[in-house]
XYZ file of C-alpha atoms in Angstrom:
390
model
C 16.519 -57.912 -44.182
C 18.938 -60.895 -44.242
C 22.174 -60.059 -45.991
C 22.918 -62.073 -49.134
C 26.119 -64.168 -49.335
C 26.606 -62.972 -52.909
C 27.833 -59.510 -53.768
C 26.547 -57.488 -56.692
C 29.619 -58.399 -58.747
C 29.080 -62.122 -58.122
C 25.340 -61.870 -58.946
C 26.047 -60.080 -62.231
C 28.708 -62.721 -63.076
C 26.144 -65.507 -62.480
C 23.671 -63.728 -64.770
C 26.378 -63.350 -67.406
C 26.950 -67.146 -67.423
C 23.275 -67.732 -68.168
C 23.344 -65.088 -70.896
C 26.407 -66.797 -72.439
C 24.327 -69.929 -73.120
C 24.575 -72.087 -69.993
C 21.211 -73.544 -69.009
C 19.536 -71.949 -66.025
C 19.304 -75.256 -64.137
C 23.049 -75.821 -64.540
C 23.834 -72.276 -63.363
C 21.646 -72.731 -60.281
C 23.184 -76.162 -59.521
C 26.717 -74.828 -59.960
C 26.264 -71.885 -57.536
C 23.880 -73.580 -55.121
C 20.881 -71.335 -55.564
C 17.274 -71.924 -56.405
C 15.624 -70.949 -59.650
C 13.408 -68.482 -57.780
C 16.492 -66.709 -56.452
C 18.025 -66.659 -59.942
C 14.968 -65.064 -61.527
C 14.729 -62.591 -58.646
C 18.331 -61.560 -59.370
C 17.541 -61.314 -63.034
C 14.559 -58.983 -62.454
C 16.687 -56.711 -60.335
C 20.139 -56.799 -61.975
C 19.313 -57.945 -65.503
C 21.139 -55.823 -68.105
C 23.315 -54.010 -65.538
C 27.047 -53.788 -65.377
C 29.089 -53.931 -62.182
C 29.485 -50.122 -61.982
C 25.767 -49.616 -62.447
C 24.989 -52.147 -59.706
C 27.290 -50.318 -57.317
C 25.528 -47.064 -58.120
C 22.148 -48.706 -57.487
C 23.357 -49.928 -54.097
C 24.516 -46.426 -53.150
C 21.137 -44.998 -54.130
C 19.354 -47.563 -51.999
C 21.575 -46.760 -49.006
C 21.016 -43.039 -49.471
C 17.264 -43.576 -49.725
C 17.269 -45.641 -46.546
C 19.243 -42.968 -44.687
C 16.870 -40.211 -45.818
C 13.869 -42.244 -44.725
C 15.415 -42.680 -41.296
C 16.172 -38.966 -41.000
C 12.624 -38.115 -42.022
C 11.193 -40.545 -39.500
C 13.418 -39.109 -36.754
C 12.447 -35.554 -37.665
C 8.739 -36.411 -37.629
C 9.161 -38.103 -34.260
C 10.958 -35.056 -32.841
C 8.188 -32.770 -34.099
C 5.555 -35.004 -32.570
C 7.353 -34.953 -29.212
C 7.713 -31.178 -29.287
C 4.018 -30.785 -30.095
C 3.176 -33.074 -27.203
C 4.763 -30.693 -24.692
C 4.268 -27.384 -26.516
C 1.475 -26.305 -24.148
C 3.634 -26.905 -21.054
C 6.231 -24.582 -19.539
C 9.526 -26.431 -19.241
C 11.752 -23.709 -17.823
C 12.158 -25.044 -14.287
C 14.285 -28.156 -13.687
C 11.362 -30.012 -12.132
C 9.187 -29.328 -15.166
C 11.952 -30.541 -17.487
C 12.265 -33.801 -15.558
C 8.529 -34.369 -15.811
C 8.564 -33.578 -19.537
C 11.408 -36.043 -20.200
C 9.628 -38.793 -18.261
C 6.415 -38.071 -20.167
C 8.143 -38.364 -23.558
C 9.832 -41.616 -22.547
C 6.500 -43.114 -21.537
C 4.366 -41.898 -24.459
C 6.809 -42.311 -27.385
C 8.896 -45.163 -25.903
C 12.175 -43.372 -26.569
C 15.369 -43.373 -24.550
C 16.220 -40.728 -22.001
C 19.060 -39.560 -24.225
C 16.670 -39.008 -27.135
C 14.103 -37.150 -25.001
C 16.795 -34.900 -23.509
C 18.151 -34.122 -26.988
C 14.705 -33.063 -28.208
C 14.110 -30.803 -25.204
C 17.659 -29.504 -25.021
C 17.935 -30.687 -21.421
C 21.078 -31.818 -19.663
C 20.984 -35.487 -18.727
C 22.770 -34.835 -15.422
C 20.016 -32.399 -14.473
C 17.327 -34.917 -15.392
C 18.996 -37.693 -13.392
C 19.592 -35.487 -10.351
C 17.770 -36.657 -7.230
C 17.034 -33.867 -4.758
C 18.137 -34.356 -1.163
C 16.051 -31.421 0.075
C 13.390 -32.323 2.701
C 9.801 -32.163 1.527
C 8.673 -29.842 4.390
C 5.313 -31.593 4.607
C 4.293 -30.107 7.949
C 5.341 -26.614 6.927
C 3.366 -26.889 3.691
C 0.282 -28.049 5.564
C 0.530 -25.135 8.002
C 1.024 -22.646 5.145
C -2.085 -23.982 3.408
C -4.053 -23.698 6.656
C -2.971 -20.085 7.164
C -3.743 -19.256 3.534
C -7.228 -20.767 3.848
C -7.877 -18.752 7.014
C -6.404 -15.526 5.575
C -7.383 -15.796 1.939
C -6.454 -12.203 1.092
C -3.033 -12.252 2.806
C 0.072 -12.342 0.615
C 3.185 -14.368 1.281
C 4.860 -11.646 3.388
C 2.102 -11.501 6.000
C 1.681 -15.281 5.986
C 5.435 -15.643 6.515
C 5.259 -13.277 9.462
C 2.382 -15.239 10.996
C 4.295 -18.497 10.512
C 7.401 -17.073 12.188
C 5.273 -15.954 15.119
C 4.318 -19.590 15.679
C 7.985 -20.551 16.045
C 8.843 -21.796 12.549
C 12.426 -21.022 11.491
C 12.216 -20.249 7.774
C 13.581 -17.339 5.762
C 11.446 -15.429 3.292
C 13.082 -17.005 0.213
C 12.239 -20.562 1.205
C 8.753 -19.502 2.288
C 8.186 -17.815 -1.077
C 9.265 -21.003 -2.895
C 6.866 -23.182 -0.888
C 4.123 -20.554 -1.257
C 4.575 -20.542 -5.036
C 4.752 -24.331 -5.327
C 1.469 -24.623 -3.417
C -0.110 -22.122 -5.836
C -1.392 -19.838 -3.089
C -0.858 -16.535 -4.907
C -3.567 -13.962 -4.215
C -5.387 -12.757 -7.290
C -5.810 -9.035 -7.422
C -9.317 -7.811 -8.017
C -9.627 -5.356 -10.838
C -10.861 -1.851 -10.189
C -11.784 1.161 -12.193
C -8.994 3.318 -13.584
C -8.275 6.506 -11.723
C -6.765 9.668 -13.116
C -3.177 10.335 -12.107
C -2.168 13.686 -10.683
C 0.316 15.377 -8.414
C 0.685 13.727 -5.002
C 1.319 16.314 -2.302
C 3.214 14.705 0.613
C 1.342 14.472 3.916
C 2.913 15.281 7.257
C 3.332 12.047 9.202
C 2.192 12.242 12.855
C 4.840 11.501 15.451
C 2.648 9.742 18.002
C -0.713 8.043 18.517
C -3.943 10.029 18.849
C -2.445 13.048 17.107
C -4.454 12.670 13.918
C -7.488 10.572 13.083
C -8.943 9.938 9.634
C -12.655 9.395 8.982
C -14.559 7.957 6.049
C -17.655 5.971 5.093
C -17.813 2.612 3.317
C -20.927 1.209 1.651
C -22.005 -2.421 1.306
C -25.171 -4.520 0.972
C -26.928 -7.366 2.776
C -27.774 -10.645 1.080
C -31.259 -9.309 0.342
C -29.793 -6.336 -1.545
C -30.490 -3.657 1.055
C -27.644 -1.176 1.422
C -25.926 -0.181 4.667
C -23.037 2.093 5.587
C -19.920 1.659 7.698
C -18.307 4.547 9.581
C -14.541 4.010 10.021
C -12.056 5.925 12.177
C -8.307 5.233 11.889
C -5.331 6.543 13.860
C -2.850 7.723 11.205
C 0.234 6.987 13.328
C -0.437 3.480 14.662
C -2.900 2.550 11.837
C -5.247 1.342 14.586
C -8.924 1.124 13.738
C -10.520 3.289 16.440
C -14.169 2.792 15.429
C -16.014 0.630 12.899
C -19.739 1.306 13.071
C -22.393 -0.197 10.760
C -25.945 1.084 10.308
C -28.492 1.655 7.573
C -27.974 5.423 7.874
C -25.411 7.466 9.809
C -26.050 11.164 10.366
C -23.769 13.916 11.596
C -25.217 13.616 15.109
C -24.396 9.888 15.089
C -20.833 10.688 14.016
C -20.604 13.144 16.921
C -21.728 10.502 19.422
C -19.305 7.891 18.063
C -16.392 10.324 18.273
C -17.281 11.116 21.883
C -17.391 7.389 22.639
C -13.972 6.893 21.026
C -12.500 9.755 23.073
C -13.981 8.278 26.253
C -12.507 4.829 25.543
C -9.020 6.158 24.773
C -9.045 8.836 27.499
C -7.484 11.359 25.108
C -8.754 13.432 22.202
C -6.999 13.779 18.838
C -5.245 16.976 17.846
C -6.537 16.854 14.235
C -9.210 14.962 12.300
C -9.025 14.542 8.514
C -12.075 13.759 6.366
C -13.664 14.429 3.005
C -16.474 16.872 2.328
C -19.422 14.537 2.860
C -22.673 16.020 4.101
C -22.451 14.122 7.403
C -18.973 15.492 8.072
C -19.749 19.093 7.114
C -22.960 19.325 9.132
C -23.563 21.843 11.908
C -23.312 19.054 14.484
C -19.741 18.267 13.445
C -18.726 21.916 13.237
C -20.119 22.512 16.720
C -18.402 19.388 18.069
C -15.053 20.438 16.611
C -15.291 23.880 18.150
C -16.453 22.690 21.575
C -13.830 19.939 21.828
C -11.063 22.184 20.453
C -10.180 19.667 17.716
C -8.826 20.876 14.389
C -10.872 19.488 11.506
C -9.125 19.340 8.136
C -11.180 18.780 4.969
C -9.368 17.420 1.934
C -9.796 19.031 -1.476
C -12.883 17.829 -3.388
C -12.097 14.893 -5.651
C -8.686 14.308 -4.027
C -9.042 11.083 -1.984
C -5.279 10.535 -1.989
C -4.975 13.472 0.438
C -6.599 11.158 2.976
C -4.498 8.150 2.040
C -4.434 6.399 5.419
C -8.194 5.862 5.596
C -8.373 5.034 1.892
C -5.757 2.312 2.374
C -7.682 1.002 5.380
C -10.929 0.969 3.363
C -9.217 -1.091 0.664
C -8.028 -3.662 3.220
C -11.477 -3.745 4.840
C -13.243 -4.358 1.546
C -10.675 -6.858 0.272
C -10.369 -8.967 3.420
C -13.876 -8.779 4.874
C -16.610 -7.147 2.787
C -15.809 -9.020 -0.433
C -15.370 -12.274 1.486
C -18.525 -12.206 3.621
C -22.248 -12.246 2.816
C -24.049 -10.319 5.554
C -27.516 -11.543 6.433
C -28.533 -8.805 8.856
C -27.311 -5.668 10.573
C -26.466 -7.627 13.713
C -24.429 -10.075 11.700
C -22.557 -7.229 10.011
C -21.766 -5.556 13.348
C -20.525 -8.828 14.815
C -18.249 -9.563 11.847
C -16.929 -5.988 11.727
C -16.047 -5.988 15.414
C -14.285 -9.363 15.136
C -12.332 -8.170 12.114
C -11.424 -4.876 13.863
C -10.053 -6.770 16.864
C -8.047 -9.055 14.590
C -6.810 -6.084 12.530
C -5.632 -4.192 15.622
C -4.059 -7.047 17.592
C -3.011 -9.856 15.242
C -2.694 -8.637 11.659
C 0.907 -7.583 10.830
C 1.148 -4.254 9.014
C 3.901 -3.938 6.410
C 4.295 -0.177 6.865
C 4.851 -0.739 10.618
C 7.751 -3.176 10.095
C 5.295 -6.088 10.411
C 4.078 -4.960 13.820
C 0.408 -4.856 14.686
C -1.297 -1.484 15.273
C -1.708 -2.400 18.947
C 2.018 -3.115 19.272
C 2.834 0.138 17.506
C 0.593 2.149 19.784
C 1.910 0.446 22.918
C 5.520 1.043 21.867
C 4.884 4.766 21.390
C 3.500 5.546 24.854
C 5.377 8.441 26.356
C 6.486 9.994 23.057
C 5.890 13.758 22.765
C 2.868 15.067 20.901
C 2.819 18.083 18.618
C 3.765 20.615 21.274
C 0.977 19.757 23.685
C 0.463 17.227 26.433
C -2.386 14.738 26.805
C -5.513 16.307 28.201
C -7.417 15.379 31.294
C -10.921 13.935 31.145
C -13.875 15.933 32.468
C -17.610 15.550 32.078
C -19.310 16.740 28.882
C -22.367 18.896 29.497
C -24.419 19.483 26.327
C -26.640 22.487 25.837
C -29.708 20.581 27.064
C -28.096 20.057 30.490
C -27.850 16.213 30.363
C -24.486 14.599 30.949
C -23.677 12.186 28.067
C -20.051 11.305 28.542
C -16.520 12.561 29.131
C -14.948 15.680 27.718
C -11.368 16.727 27.454
C -10.313 20.086 28.765
C -8.350 22.256 26.377
């Protein structure tokens, strides 16, 4: 509003002249004002003294200040509500929030920073860090190929390709690309005492066996027989079929021994009917292989194969829809080859099982030397494969 050239004291003095008997037209002519202005003054200041006019002016100023404070407070609340659903802890998020408030509410950067409690130097900072576009693209490609790999294994794969990047920078890029692996929920398991297992000191000293179940796209169930070397974590066998008997387990173990040219010292398994059958007991005695059965209901006593089963289900079975038995066998064999030769294992210092087994050649076994291979002659007289002498 345009400021008047008359003060309150002067306006009250003009009104006093009219009240003393001077005609209104003469008062207006004398002070150079219009009659409309005079009557406006009279409606506002009529009957007031100078002290009362000053008090009225102070009240008006106080009212104006309170209105401004209220408007500012309402604007601050509106801005805070605008960004209440967003996390503004990181500097980048704060910069985006400040820019958003400036655009939506048409306020200054100073005002937006004051509402958010952000430092203006931080908001104005321009990063000189490279954007790492090629590295981000390669990380996304690896994450799309290995959807169940975490940032540690992806970082190891990236370093194998020749990228020079430490784990802290890789974790930052991995997090910014939102590639975190979501853990699948599982049923709760009762906690109990964990008896420590003796760790083998070389490959082919102890194998672990177990079965895994899955289904085809049509709903028909099938089973997977898995054999793992506890030292190198190598997957020795991965066999799929609609049913696997004890005799089939015996044949697959003989095939594994023939391929590796050495038999294990010990085999660990649960108490399944296939693994406690007469065929398995006879095979264990004839091949001179110690067979250790874990306690019933204690799967943690066979932790190596249980960990392998979890990786198998998480990285392959839950990610693939099998259409037939042939398709399942093809996918399992491809995954086994990748698991043994390319997949880094965290418990092996990010080496692959194949690298771990190759680096342990020549190490002593548990007090016995590798056995020679001779022909296996079953009771029916037909030669079926190799056998190791005791």
